[in-house]
Structure formats: structure tokens, C-alpha cells
Amino acid sequence: MIYVISVSKTYKHRGKNIKHKPKTKKHWQIMYYDVDEDENIRLYSKFVNPITAFYYKFKKYYKRKFYCTDCENVFVTLVKKRQHEVTECPFCEE
């Protein structure tokens, strides 16, 4: 599953010491987490077109801290923007 965490405009060739001309074009880029079959989370980025970038702006996930009242542990999870409810606690399942 893909969790998009950032949608922004960037230069294609960027680095520490690169000075871009004022007319250099910027391109839309997304940063996302991808979960594979072994449940390993990896960070990726890719360039997308403007319509897809607009779509991903509404599908972003945010890293939030939650507190479980049952086991009294604090855990971090990725949730949608206006989700304030506690999701399933990973410590209570064990």
C-alpha cells in the first residue's frame, strides 16, 4: 500500500551547489511510503503530472501520535488529515 506524505514542486536536477536559472521549470514530485509483502516500510519519490499531483494532495497521510488507554502505550501511525480517533493499537494485539 502506498502512503503519500508530500506533494511539492521541485527541480529535476537539484543538489547542494546547483544554481538554477530563473526560467528553469519545476516539476511536481510526490514522496511516499511503500509497504511490501514482508511489511517493510520504504521511502520513495517520483515525478508526476499536475493532474495526478492535485489528486494526491487530497490523499495525503500524516504521522500522528496516539495514546492507548488499555495498555497505556504511546504509538505513532499514519492517518488521514482529520482523523482524531485512535486506530488499532499495535501493542494490544500481541
Short mmCIF file of C-alpha atoms in Angstrom, two decimals:
data_model
loop_
_atom_site.label_atom_id
_atom_site.label_comp_id
_atom_site.label_asym_id
_atom_site.label_seq_id
_atom_site.Cartn_x
_atom_site.Cartn_y
_atom_site.Cartn_z
CA MET A 1 0.00 0.00 0.00
CA ILE A 2 1.20 3.50 -0.79
CA TYR A 3 1.06 6.30 1.81
CA VAL A 4 1.69 9.70 0.17
CA ILE A 5 3.25 12.10 2.67
CA SER A 6 4.35 15.04 0.50
CA VAL A 7 3.36 16.70 -2.78
CA SER A 8 5.59 19.55 -3.92
CA LYS A 9 7.20 21.28 -6.88
CA THR A 10 10.93 20.72 -7.31
CA TYR A 11 13.65 21.00 -9.90
CA LYS A 12 14.57 17.78 -11.67
CA HIS A 13 18.32 18.31 -11.24
CA ARG A 14 18.86 19.55 -7.73
CA GLY A 15 21.73 19.34 -5.33
CA LYS A 16 23.74 21.32 -2.83
CA ASN A 17 25.71 23.61 -5.14
CA ILE A 18 23.40 23.97 -8.16
CA LYS A 19 22.25 27.48 -9.10
CA HIS A 20 19.15 27.33 -11.31
CA LYS A 21 18.26 29.96 -13.88
CA PRO A 22 15.01 31.90 -13.30
CA LYS A 23 13.39 30.27 -16.33
CA THR A 24 14.13 26.72 -15.19
CA LYS A 25 10.93 24.65 -14.99
CA LYS A 26 9.78 22.99 -11.80
CA HIS A 27 8.04 19.64 -11.79
CA TRP A 28 5.57 18.01 -9.38
CA GLN A 29 7.03 15.34 -7.14
CA ILE A 30 5.47 13.07 -4.51
CA MET A 31 7.18 11.44 -1.55
CA TYR A 32 5.56 8.25 -0.31
CA TYR A 33 5.98 5.22 1.88
CA ASP A 34 5.51 1.80 0.30
CA VAL A 35 4.79 -1.34 2.30
CA ASP A 36 5.96 -4.59 0.71
CA GLU A 37 4.92 -8.20 1.38
CA ASP A 38 7.23 -8.53 4.39
CA GLU A 39 5.68 -5.36 5.92
CA ASN A 40 8.88 -3.36 5.50
CA ILE A 41 8.30 0.36 5.02
CA ARG A 42 10.50 2.18 2.49
CA LEU A 43 10.54 5.82 1.42
CA TYR A 44 10.31 6.61 -2.31
CA SER A 45 9.82 9.65 -4.54
CA LYS A 46 8.66 10.07 -8.11
CA PHE A 47 7.72 12.81 -10.52
CA VAL A 48 4.05 13.04 -11.50
CA ASN A 49 1.97 15.18 -13.83
CA PRO A 50 -0.03 18.17 -12.46
CA ILE A 51 -3.40 16.39 -12.51
CA THR A 52 -2.07 13.43 -10.55
CA ALA A 53 -0.35 15.81 -8.10
CA PHE A 54 -3.69 17.55 -7.48
CA TYR A 55 -5.28 14.15 -6.77
CA TYR A 56 -2.52 13.14 -4.35
CA LYS A 57 -2.83 16.43 -2.43
CA PHE A 58 -6.18 15.21 -1.12
CA LYS A 59 -4.91 11.69 -0.36
CA LYS A 60 -2.00 12.61 1.92
CA TYR A 61 -1.25 10.83 5.18
CA TYR A 62 0.15 12.41 8.32
CA LYS A 63 2.23 10.94 11.13
CA ARG A 64 0.34 11.23 14.45
CA LYS A 65 0.93 10.05 17.99
CA PHE A 66 -1.87 8.20 19.78
CA TYR A 67 -2.29 7.03 23.34
CA CYS A 68 -3.88 3.66 24.11
CA THR A 69 -5.90 3.68 27.33
CA ASP A 70 -5.95 -0.12 27.59
CA CYS A 71 -2.21 -0.83 27.59
CA GLU A 72 -1.11 2.79 28.33
CA ASN A 73 1.37 2.96 25.46
CA VAL A 74 2.05 5.78 23.03
CA PHE A 75 2.37 4.75 19.39
CA VAL A 76 2.91 6.54 16.08
CA THR A 77 0.85 5.76 13.00
CA LEU A 78 -0.03 7.23 9.61
CA VAL A 79 -3.59 8.63 9.39
CA LYS A 80 -5.66 10.92 7.21
CA LYS A 81 -5.74 14.66 7.92
CA ARG A 82 -8.85 14.99 10.06
CA GLN A 83 -8.72 11.62 11.76
CA HIS A 84 -8.57 12.21 15.51
CA GLU A 85 -9.83 8.80 16.60
CA VAL A 86 -7.49 6.19 17.96
CA THR A 87 -6.74 3.48 15.45
CA GLU A 88 -5.96 -0.10 16.41
CA CYS A 89 -3.15 -0.28 18.92
CA PRO A 90 -0.23 -2.45 17.73
CA PHE A 91 0.68 -3.35 21.32
CA CYS A 92 -2.79 -4.60 22.35
CA GLU A 93 -2.87 -7.18 19.54
CA GLU A 94 0.10 -9.09 20.94
#
